[in-house]
Coordinates of C-alpha atoms in Angstrom, one line a residue:
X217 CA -26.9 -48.3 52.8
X218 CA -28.0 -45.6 50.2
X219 CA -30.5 -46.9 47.4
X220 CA -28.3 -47.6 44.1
X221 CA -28.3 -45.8 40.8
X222 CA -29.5 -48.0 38.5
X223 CA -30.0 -45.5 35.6
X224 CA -26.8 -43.1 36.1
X225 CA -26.9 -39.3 36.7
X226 CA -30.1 -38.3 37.9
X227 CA -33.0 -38.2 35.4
X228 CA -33.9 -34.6 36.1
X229 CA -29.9 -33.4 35.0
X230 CA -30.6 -36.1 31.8
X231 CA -33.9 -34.3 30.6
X232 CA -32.4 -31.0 31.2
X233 CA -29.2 -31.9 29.3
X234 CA -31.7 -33.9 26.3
X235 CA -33.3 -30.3 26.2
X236 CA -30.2 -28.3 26.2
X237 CA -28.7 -30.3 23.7
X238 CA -31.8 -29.9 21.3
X239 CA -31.6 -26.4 22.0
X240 CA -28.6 -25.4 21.1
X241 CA -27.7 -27.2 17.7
X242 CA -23.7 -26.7 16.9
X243 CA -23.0 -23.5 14.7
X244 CA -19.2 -24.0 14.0
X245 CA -17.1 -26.9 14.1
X246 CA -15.8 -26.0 17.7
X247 CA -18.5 -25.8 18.9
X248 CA -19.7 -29.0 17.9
X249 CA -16.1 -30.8 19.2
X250 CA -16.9 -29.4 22.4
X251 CA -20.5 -30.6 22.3
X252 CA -18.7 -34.4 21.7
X253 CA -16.6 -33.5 24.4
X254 CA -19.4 -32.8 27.1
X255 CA -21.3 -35.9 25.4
X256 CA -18.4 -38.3 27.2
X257 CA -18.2 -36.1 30.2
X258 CA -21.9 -35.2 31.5
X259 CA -20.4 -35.1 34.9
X260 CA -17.4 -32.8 34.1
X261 CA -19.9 -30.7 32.2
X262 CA -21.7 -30.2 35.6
X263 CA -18.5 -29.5 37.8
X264 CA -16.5 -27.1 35.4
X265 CA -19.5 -25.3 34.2
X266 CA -21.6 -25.0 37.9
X267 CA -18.8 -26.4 40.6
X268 CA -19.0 -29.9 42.6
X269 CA -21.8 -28.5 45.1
X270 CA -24.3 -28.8 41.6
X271 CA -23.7 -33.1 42.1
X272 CA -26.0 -35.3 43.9
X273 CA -24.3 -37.4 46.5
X274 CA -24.5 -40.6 44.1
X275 CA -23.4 -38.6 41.1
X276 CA -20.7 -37.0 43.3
X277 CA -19.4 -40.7 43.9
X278 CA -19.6 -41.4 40.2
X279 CA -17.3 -38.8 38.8
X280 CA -14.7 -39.1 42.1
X281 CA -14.6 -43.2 40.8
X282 CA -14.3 -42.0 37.0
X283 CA -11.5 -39.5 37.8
X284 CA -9.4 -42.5 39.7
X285 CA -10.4 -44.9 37.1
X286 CA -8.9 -42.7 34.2
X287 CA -5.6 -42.7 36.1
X288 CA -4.8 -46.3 36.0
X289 CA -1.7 -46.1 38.1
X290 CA -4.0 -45.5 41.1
X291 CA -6.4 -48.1 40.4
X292 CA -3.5 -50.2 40.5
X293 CA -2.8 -49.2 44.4
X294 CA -6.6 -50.6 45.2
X295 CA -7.2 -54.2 46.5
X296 CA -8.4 -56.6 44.2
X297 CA -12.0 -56.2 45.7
X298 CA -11.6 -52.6 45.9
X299 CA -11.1 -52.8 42.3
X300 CA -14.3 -55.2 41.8
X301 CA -16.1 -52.5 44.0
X302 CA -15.3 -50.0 41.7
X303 CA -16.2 -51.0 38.4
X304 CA -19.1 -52.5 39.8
X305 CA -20.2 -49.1 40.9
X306 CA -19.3 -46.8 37.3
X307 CA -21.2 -49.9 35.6
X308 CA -24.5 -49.1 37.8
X309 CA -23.9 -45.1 37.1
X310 CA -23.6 -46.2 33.4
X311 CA -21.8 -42.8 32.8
X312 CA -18.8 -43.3 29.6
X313 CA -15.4 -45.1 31.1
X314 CA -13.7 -43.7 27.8
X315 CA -13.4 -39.7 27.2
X316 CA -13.1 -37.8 24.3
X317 CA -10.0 -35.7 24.0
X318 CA -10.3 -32.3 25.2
X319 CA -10.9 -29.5 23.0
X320 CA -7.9 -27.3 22.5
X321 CA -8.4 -23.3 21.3
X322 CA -5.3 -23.8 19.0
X323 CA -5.9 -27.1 17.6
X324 CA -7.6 -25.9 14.3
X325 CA -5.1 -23.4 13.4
X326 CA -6.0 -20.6 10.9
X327 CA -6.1 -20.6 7.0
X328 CA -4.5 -18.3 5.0
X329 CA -6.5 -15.1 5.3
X330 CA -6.3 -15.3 8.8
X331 CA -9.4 -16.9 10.0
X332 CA -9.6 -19.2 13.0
X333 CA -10.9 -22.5 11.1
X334 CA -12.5 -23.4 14.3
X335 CA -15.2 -20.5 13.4
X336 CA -16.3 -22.3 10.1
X337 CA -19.3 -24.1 10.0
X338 CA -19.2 -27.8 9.6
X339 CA -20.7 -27.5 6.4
X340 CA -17.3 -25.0 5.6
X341 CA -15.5 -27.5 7.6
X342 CA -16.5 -30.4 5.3
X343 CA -15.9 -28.3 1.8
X344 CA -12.6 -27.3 3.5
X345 CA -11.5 -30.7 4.1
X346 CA -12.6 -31.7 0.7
X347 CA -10.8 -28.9 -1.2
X348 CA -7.6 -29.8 0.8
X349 CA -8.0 -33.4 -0.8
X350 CA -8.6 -32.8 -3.8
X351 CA -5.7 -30.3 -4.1
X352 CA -3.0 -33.1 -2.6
X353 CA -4.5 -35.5 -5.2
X354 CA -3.5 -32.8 -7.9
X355 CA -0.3 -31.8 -6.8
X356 CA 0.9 -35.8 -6.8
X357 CA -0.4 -35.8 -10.6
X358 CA 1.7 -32.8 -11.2
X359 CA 4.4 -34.2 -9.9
X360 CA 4.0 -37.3 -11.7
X361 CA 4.1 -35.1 -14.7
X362 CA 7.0 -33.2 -14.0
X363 CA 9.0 -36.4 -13.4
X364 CA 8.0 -37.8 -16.8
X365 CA 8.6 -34.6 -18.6
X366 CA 12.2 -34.3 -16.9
X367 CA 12.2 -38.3 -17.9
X368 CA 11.3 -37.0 -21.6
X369 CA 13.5 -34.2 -21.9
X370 CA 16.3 -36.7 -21.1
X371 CA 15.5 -39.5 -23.4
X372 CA 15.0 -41.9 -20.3
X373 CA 14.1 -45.6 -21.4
X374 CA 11.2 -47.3 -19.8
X375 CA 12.6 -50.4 -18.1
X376 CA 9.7 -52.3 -18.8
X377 CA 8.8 -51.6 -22.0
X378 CA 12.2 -50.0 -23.2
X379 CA 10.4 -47.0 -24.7
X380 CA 11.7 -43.7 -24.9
X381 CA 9.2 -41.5 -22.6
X382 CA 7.3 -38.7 -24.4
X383 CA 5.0 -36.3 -23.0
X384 CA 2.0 -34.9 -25.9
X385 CA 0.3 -31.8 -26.5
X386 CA -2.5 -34.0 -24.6
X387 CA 0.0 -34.1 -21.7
X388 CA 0.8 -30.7 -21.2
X389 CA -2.7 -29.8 -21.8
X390 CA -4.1 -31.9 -18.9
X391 CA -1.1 -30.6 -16.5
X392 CA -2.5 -27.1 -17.6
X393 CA -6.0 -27.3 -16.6
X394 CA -4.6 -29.5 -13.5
X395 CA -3.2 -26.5 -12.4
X396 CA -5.7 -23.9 -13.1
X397 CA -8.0 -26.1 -10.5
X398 CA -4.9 -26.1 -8.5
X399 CA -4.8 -22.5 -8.5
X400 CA -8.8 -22.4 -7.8
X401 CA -8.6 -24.4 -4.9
X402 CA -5.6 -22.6 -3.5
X403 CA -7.6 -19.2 -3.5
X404 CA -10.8 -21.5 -2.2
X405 CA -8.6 -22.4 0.7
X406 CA -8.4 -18.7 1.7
X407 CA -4.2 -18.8 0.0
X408 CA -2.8 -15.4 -2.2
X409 CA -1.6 -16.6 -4.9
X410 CA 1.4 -16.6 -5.8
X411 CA 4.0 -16.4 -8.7
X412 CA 4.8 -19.6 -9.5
X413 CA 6.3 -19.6 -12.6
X414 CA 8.5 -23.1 -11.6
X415 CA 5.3 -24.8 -11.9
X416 CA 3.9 -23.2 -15.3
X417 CA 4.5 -24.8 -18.3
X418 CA 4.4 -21.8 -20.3
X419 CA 8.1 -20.8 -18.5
X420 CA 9.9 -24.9 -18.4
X421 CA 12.0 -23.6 -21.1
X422 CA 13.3 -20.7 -18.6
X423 CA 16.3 -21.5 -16.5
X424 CA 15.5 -19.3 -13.8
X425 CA 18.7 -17.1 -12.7
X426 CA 18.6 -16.7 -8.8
X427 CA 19.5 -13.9 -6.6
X428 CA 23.9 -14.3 -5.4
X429 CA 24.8 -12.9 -2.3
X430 CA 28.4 -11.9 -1.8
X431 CA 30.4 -14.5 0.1
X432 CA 30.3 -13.4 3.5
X433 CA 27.8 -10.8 3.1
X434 CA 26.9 -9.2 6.5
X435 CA 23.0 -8.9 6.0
X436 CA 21.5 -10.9 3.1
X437 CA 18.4 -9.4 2.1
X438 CA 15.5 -12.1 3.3
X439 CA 13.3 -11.6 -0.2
X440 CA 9.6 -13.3 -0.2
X441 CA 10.0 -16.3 -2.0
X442 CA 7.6 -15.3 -4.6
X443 CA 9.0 -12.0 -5.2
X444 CA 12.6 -14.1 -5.1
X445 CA 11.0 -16.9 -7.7
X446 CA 9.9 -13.7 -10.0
X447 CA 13.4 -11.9 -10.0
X448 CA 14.9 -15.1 -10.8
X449 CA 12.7 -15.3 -14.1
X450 CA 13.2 -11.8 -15.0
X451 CA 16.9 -11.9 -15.0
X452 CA 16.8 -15.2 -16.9
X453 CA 14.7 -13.2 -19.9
X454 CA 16.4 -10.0 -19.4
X455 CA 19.8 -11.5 -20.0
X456 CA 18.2 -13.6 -23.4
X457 CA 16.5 -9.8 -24.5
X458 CA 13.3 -11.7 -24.4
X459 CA 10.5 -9.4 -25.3
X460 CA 7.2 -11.1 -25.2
X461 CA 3.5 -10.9 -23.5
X462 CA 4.7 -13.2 -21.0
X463 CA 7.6 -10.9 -20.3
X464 CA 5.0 -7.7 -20.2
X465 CA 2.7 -10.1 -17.4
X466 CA 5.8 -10.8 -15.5
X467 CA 7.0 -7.0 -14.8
X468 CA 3.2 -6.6 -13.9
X469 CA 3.4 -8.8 -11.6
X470 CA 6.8 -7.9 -10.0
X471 CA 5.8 -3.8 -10.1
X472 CA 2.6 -5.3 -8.5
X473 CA 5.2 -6.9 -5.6
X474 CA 7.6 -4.0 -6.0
X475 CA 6.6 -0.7 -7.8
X476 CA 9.8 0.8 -7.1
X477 CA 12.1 -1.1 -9.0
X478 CA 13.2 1.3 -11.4
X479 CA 14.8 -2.0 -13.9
X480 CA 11.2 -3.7 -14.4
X481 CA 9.8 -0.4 -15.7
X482 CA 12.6 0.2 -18.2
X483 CA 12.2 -3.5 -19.4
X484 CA 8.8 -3.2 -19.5
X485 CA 9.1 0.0 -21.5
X486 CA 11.4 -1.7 -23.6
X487 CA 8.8 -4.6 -24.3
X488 CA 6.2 -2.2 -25.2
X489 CA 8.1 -0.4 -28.0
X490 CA 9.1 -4.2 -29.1
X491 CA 5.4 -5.4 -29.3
X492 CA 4.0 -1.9 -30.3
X493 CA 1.7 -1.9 -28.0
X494 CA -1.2 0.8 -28.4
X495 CA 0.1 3.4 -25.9
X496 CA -3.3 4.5 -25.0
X497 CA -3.7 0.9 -23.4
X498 CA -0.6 1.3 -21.5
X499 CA -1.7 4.7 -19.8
X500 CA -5.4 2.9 -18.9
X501 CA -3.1 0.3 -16.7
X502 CA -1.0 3.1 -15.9
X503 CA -3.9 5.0 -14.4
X504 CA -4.9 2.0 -12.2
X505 CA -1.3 1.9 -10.9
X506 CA -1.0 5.4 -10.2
X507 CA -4.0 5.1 -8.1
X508 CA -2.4 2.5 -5.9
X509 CA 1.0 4.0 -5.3
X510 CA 0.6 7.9 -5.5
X511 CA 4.2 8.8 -4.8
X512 CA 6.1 6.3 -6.9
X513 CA 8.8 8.2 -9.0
X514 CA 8.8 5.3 -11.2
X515 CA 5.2 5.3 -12.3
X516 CA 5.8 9.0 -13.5
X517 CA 8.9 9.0 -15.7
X518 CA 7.2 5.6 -17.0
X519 CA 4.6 8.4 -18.4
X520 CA 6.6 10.6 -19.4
X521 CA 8.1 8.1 -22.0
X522 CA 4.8 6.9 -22.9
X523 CA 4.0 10.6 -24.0
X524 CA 7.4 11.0 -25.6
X525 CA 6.9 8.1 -27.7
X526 CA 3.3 8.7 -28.5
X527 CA 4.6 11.8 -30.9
X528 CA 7.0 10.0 -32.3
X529 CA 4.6 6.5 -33.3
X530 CA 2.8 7.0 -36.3
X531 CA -0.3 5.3 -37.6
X532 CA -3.3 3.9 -35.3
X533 CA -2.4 6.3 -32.4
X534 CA -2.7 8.9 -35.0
X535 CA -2.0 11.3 -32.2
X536 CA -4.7 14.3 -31.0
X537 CA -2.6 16.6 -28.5
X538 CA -6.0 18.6 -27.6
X539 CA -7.6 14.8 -27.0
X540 CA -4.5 14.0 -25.2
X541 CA -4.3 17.2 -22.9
X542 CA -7.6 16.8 -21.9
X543 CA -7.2 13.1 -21.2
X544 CA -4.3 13.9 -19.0
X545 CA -5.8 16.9 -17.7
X546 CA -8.7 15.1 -15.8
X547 CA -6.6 11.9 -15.1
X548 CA -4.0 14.7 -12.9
X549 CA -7.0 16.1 -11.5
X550 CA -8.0 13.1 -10.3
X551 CA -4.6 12.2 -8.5
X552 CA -4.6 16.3 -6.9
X553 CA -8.1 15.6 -5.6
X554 CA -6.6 12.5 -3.6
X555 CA -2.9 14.8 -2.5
X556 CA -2.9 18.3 -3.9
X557 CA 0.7 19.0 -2.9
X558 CA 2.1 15.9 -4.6
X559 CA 5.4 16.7 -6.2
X560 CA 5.8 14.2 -9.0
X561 CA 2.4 15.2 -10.0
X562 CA 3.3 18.9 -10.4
X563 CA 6.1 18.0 -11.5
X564 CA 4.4 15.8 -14.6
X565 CA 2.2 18.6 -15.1
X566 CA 5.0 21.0 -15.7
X567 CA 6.5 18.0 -18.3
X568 CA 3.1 18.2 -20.2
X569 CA 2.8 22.0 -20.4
X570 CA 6.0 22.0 -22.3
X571 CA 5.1 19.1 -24.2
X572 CA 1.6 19.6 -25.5
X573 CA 2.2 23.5 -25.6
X574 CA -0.3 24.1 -22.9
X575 CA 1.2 27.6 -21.8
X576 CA -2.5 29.6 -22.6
X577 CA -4.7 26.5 -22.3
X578 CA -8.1 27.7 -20.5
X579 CA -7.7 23.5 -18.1
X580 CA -4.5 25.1 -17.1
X581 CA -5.2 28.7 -16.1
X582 CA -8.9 27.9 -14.7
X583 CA -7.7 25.1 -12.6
X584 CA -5.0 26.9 -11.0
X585 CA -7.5 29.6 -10.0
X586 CA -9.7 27.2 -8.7
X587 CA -7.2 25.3 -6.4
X588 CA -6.1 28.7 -5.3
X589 CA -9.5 30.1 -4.2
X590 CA -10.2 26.7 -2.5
X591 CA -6.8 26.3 -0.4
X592 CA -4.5 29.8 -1.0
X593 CA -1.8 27.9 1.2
X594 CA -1.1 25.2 -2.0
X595 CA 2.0 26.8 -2.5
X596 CA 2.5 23.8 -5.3
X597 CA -0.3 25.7 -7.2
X598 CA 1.1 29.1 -6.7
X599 CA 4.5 28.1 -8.0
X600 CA 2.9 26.2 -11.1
X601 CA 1.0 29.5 -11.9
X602 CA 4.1 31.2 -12.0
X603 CA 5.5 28.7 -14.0
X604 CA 2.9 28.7 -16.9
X605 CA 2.8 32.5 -17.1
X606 CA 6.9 33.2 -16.7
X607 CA 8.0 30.5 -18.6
X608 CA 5.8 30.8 -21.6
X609 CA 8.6 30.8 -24.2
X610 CA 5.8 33.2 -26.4
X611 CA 5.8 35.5 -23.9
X612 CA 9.0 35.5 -22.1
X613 CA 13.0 35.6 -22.9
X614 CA 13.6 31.7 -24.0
X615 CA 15.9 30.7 -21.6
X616 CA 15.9 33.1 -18.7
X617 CA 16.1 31.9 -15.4
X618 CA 13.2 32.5 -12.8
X619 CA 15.2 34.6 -10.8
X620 CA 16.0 36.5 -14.0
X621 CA 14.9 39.8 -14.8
X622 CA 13.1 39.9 -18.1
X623 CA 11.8 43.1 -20.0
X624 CA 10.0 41.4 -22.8
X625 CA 7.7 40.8 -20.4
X626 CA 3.9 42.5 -21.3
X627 CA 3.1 45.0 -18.3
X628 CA -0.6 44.0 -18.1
X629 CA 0.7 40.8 -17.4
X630 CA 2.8 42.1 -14.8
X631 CA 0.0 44.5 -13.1
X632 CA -2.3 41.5 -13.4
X633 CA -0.3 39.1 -11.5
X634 CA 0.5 41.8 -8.6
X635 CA -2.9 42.5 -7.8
X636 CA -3.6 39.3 -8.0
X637 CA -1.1 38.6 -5.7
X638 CA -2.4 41.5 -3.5
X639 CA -5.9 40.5 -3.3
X640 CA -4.8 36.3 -2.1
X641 CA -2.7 38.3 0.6
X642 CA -5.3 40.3 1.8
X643 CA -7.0 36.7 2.1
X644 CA -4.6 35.5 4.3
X645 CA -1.9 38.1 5.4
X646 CA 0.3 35.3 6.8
X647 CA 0.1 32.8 4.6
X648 CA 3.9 32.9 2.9
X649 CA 3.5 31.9 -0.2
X650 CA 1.4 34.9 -2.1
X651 CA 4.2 36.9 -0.6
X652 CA 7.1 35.1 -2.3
X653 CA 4.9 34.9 -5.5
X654 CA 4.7 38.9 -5.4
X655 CA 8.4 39.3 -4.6
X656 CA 8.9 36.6 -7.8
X657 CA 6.7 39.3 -10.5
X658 CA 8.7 42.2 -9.4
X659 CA 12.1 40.7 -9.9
X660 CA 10.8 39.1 -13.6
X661 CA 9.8 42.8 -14.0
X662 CA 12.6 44.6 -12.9
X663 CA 10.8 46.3 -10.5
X664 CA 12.2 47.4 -7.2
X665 CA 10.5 46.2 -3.7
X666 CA 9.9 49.4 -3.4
X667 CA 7.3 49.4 -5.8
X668 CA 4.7 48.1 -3.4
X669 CA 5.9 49.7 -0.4
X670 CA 2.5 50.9 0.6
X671 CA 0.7 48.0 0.2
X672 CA 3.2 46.4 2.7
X673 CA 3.5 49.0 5.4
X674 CA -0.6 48.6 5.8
X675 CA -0.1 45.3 7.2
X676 CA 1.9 47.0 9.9
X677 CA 1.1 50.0 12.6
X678 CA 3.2 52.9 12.1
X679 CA 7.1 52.3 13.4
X680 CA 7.6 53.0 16.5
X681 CA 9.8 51.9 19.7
X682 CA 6.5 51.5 22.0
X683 CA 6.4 47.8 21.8
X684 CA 2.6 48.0 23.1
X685 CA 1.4 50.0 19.9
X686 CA 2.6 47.5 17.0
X687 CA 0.0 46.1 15.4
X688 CA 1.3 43.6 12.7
X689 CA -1.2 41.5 10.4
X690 CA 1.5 39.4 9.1
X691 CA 5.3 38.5 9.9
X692 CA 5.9 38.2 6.1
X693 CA 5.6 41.7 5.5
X694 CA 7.4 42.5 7.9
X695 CA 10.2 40.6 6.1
X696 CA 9.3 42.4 3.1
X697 CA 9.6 45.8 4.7
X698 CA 13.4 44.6 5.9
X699 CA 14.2 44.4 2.0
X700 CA 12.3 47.4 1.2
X701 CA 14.0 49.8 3.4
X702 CA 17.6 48.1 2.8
X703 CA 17.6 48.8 -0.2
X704 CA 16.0 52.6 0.2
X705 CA 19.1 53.2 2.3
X706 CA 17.1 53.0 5.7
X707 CA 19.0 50.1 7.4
X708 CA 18.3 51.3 10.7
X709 CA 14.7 50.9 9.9
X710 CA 15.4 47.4 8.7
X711 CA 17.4 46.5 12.1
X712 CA 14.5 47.2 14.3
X713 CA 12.1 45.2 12.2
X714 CA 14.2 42.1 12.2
X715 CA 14.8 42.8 15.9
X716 CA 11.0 42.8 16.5
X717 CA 10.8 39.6 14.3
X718 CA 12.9 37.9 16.2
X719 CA 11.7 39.2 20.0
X720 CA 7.7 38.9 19.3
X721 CA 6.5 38.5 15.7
X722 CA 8.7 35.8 15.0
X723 CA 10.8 34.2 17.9
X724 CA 10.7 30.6 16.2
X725 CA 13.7 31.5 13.6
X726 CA 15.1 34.0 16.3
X727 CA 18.8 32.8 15.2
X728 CA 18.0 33.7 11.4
X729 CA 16.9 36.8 12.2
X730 CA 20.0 37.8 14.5
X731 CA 22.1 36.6 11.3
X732 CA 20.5 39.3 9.2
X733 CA 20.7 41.7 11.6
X734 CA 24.6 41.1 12.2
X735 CA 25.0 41.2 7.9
X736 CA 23.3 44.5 7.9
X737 CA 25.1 46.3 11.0
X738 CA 28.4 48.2 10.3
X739 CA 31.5 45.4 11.5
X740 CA 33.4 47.2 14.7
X741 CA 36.3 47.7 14.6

């Protein structure tokens, strides 16, 4: 018979497990479950981690006796001196009868900014654990509270002492800082919070007014509860024509949630005419908004009435239009540097031109020169230069439309802006919008096409039917050329362009081109 065990697994695998243990000190709280997992199965260790070849023949007999003696409906087939036998044998291997339960990856779940709680430390573990006890022991206080204030509210007699329940300023003072720990150990335990007004003292006198759903609505919009809890509040003070700070904080946060909804930023302008609040403070949070949500209508026509109602509010705004423009100038700036073709920008800055009488400002006309020399395709800043020179009312017929002819017009200005337009097209021949912008001065001037006939043609070899001689630098003036000699009385001219435009120089809108053609060719009879 082989010698017996007497001290276990081997005391070569011991030492090296002692050392590997001492080694490798747990970093996170999984690891260290594992580590008390391993700690009650040194054998199991050995086989999962190297296979059952790794075992000595005795310690190969110790874990095949503690596998059947952890499944007790086979010790139960044994004979009662097998059964001896066997325990008799794990005693002398003196290995753990009992194991600790298996590590699972999902056991420790993830808090609430996502991360696996298994990666924390056991020192985070530990705080984390602590945090989540202290915050159930607050929230059963608060709802002791709230039961007694509900208890107060109703007159409700103490059975015992037949006293009327009260709560004091004492009271609601401790429920308050309660909650503001509450609050700091929700964020603590990695939660956003949320808006929960139901449990803020400052809003118990609020009877919230929730969201109704049509009977038998076929999709009921699933809202967040927050966002849901907030809605419910802001109907409730809407309805009483509450205008307060709390009211102002509560369309914070619900544009914060929402910035879309157009009927918190009317409230909330409505509350700020209410409180007079300096408008100069609402464009500073405005700014920060803007920032966040660069294509929200809302946030714009909210400025606009900010501006609108900074002429008309006397005293400390004491207004300063040239402070104001420049204010706004570099605040616009700043959005275009982030999108320079937004539209509700341009479209603000066009609302501010005619506000603040910007028409000759030097931040207007510099910037658009800028933006033009640095991107001559911003066709946003080409029609904004046309609109601060065309629609000056000082210098131009108040009222006209763009399209309108108007002879009031000063010809340097008119010279001016077709060489300009000249030179940005020589820039880039086939960029469209220079193009449009010179066709736009010459109708404002009354000028014919015609009048830069020249300049077009040079963008363009001499007309001719030998397809393998055109040389064209751009397809718009091509398109220019089609109006020119239409209206010169040289249609046939005008048919072969568009029928080159739409066979080579521009195939893409072959179907618009064929329509022109068709409008400009005698109807058969």
């Amino acid at each position: 018979m082989p010698a017996k065990n007497k001290g276990g697994v081997s005391k070569a695998k011991e030492t090296e497990a002692k050392q590997q243990v001492s080694a490798q000190q747990p970093q996170t709280v999984r690891e260290l479950e594992w580590q008390r997992y391993w700690s009650t199965n040194p054998l199991h260790e050995i086989v999962e981690k190297q296979g059952l070849a790794k075992l000595s023949p005795t310690d190969k007999r110790a874990y095949l006796n503690l596998e059947l003696a952890r499944s007790p409906g086979q010790i139960d087939k044994l004979s009662k001196k097998g059964q001896r036998e066997l325990w008799k044998q794990l005693s002398e291997a003196n290995i753990p009868l009992r194991s600790a339960p298996r590590p699972r990856d999902d056991q420790w779940g993830h808090d609430n900014a996502g991360r696996d709680i298994g990666d924390y430390t056991p020192e985070e573990y530990a705080a984390y654990e602590q945090k989540k006890s202290r915050l159930s022991e607050l929230r059963l206080d608060s709802a002791f509270f709230k039961r007694d204030r509900e208890r107060a509210y109703w007159k409700t007699k103490n059975e015992v002492t037949g006293e009327v329940y009260t709560i004091t300023e004492d009271d609601i003072r401790a429920e308050k800082a309660r909650r503001q720990e509450m609050a700091s150990l929700y964020r603590g335990l990695g939660n956003k919070i949320h808006s929960s007004y139901e449990n803020d003292p400052e809003w118990d006198d609020v009877v919230p007014i929730p969201q109704e759903e049509p009977e038998g609505a076929l999709s009921a919009i699933a809202y967040e509860e927050d966002y849901a809890e907030a809605m419910a509040y802001l109907r409730a003070v809407m309805a009483a024509k509450e205008y307060s700070l709390r009211c102002l904080q509560l369309t914070e946060t619900i544009i914060d949630m929402n910035p879309a909804h157009y009927t918190v930023w009317l409230y909330r302008f409505d509350i700020i005419k209410a409180l007079k609040i300096p408008i100069r403070d609402e464009l500073e949070w405005l700014n920060d908004v803007s920032f966040q949500h660069l294509k929200n209508y809302q946030i714009w026509h909210h400025r606009q009435q900010l501006i609108d109602l900074l002429h008309l509010t006397p005293g400390e705004n004491k207004f300063n239009k040239r402070e104001l423009a420049r204010d706004e100038h570099n605040f616009i700036m700043q959005m275009l540097s982030k999108d320079t073709k937004n539209y509700h920008v341009w479209s603000y800055r066009q609302y501010l031109v005619r506000k603040l009488d910007l028409w000759t400002s030097d931040d207007e006309i510099s910037c658009i020169d800028l933006m033009l020399s640095q991107d001559v395709r911003n066709n946003s800043a080409w029609s904004h230069r046309f609109f601060i020179i065309f629609s000056n009312p000082d210098l131009t017929t108040f009222g006209a439309l763009a399209t309108d002819p108007d002879s009031i017009i000063n010809e340097s200005i008119i010279d001016r802006e077709i060489k300009y337009a000249q030179k940005m097209i020589e820039i880039a021949p086939q960029n469209q919008s220079p193009w449009n912008y010179l066709r736009g001065v010459l109708v404002k001037a009354g000028l014919p096409l015609g009048h830069v006939r020249d300049f077009a043609e040079s963008f363009c070899s001499p007309l001719v039917k030998l397809d393998e001689q055109e040389e064209v630098r751009s397809s718009h003036a091509l398109d220019f050329l089609v109006d020119i000699y239409n209206d010169a009385d040289e249609k046939e001219k005008s048919i072969y362009l568009l029928r080159r435009l739409s066979e080579k120089w521009d195939p893409i809108r072959k179907g618009y081109w064929t329509y022109r053609q068709r409008m400009l060719q005698p109807q058969q009879s």
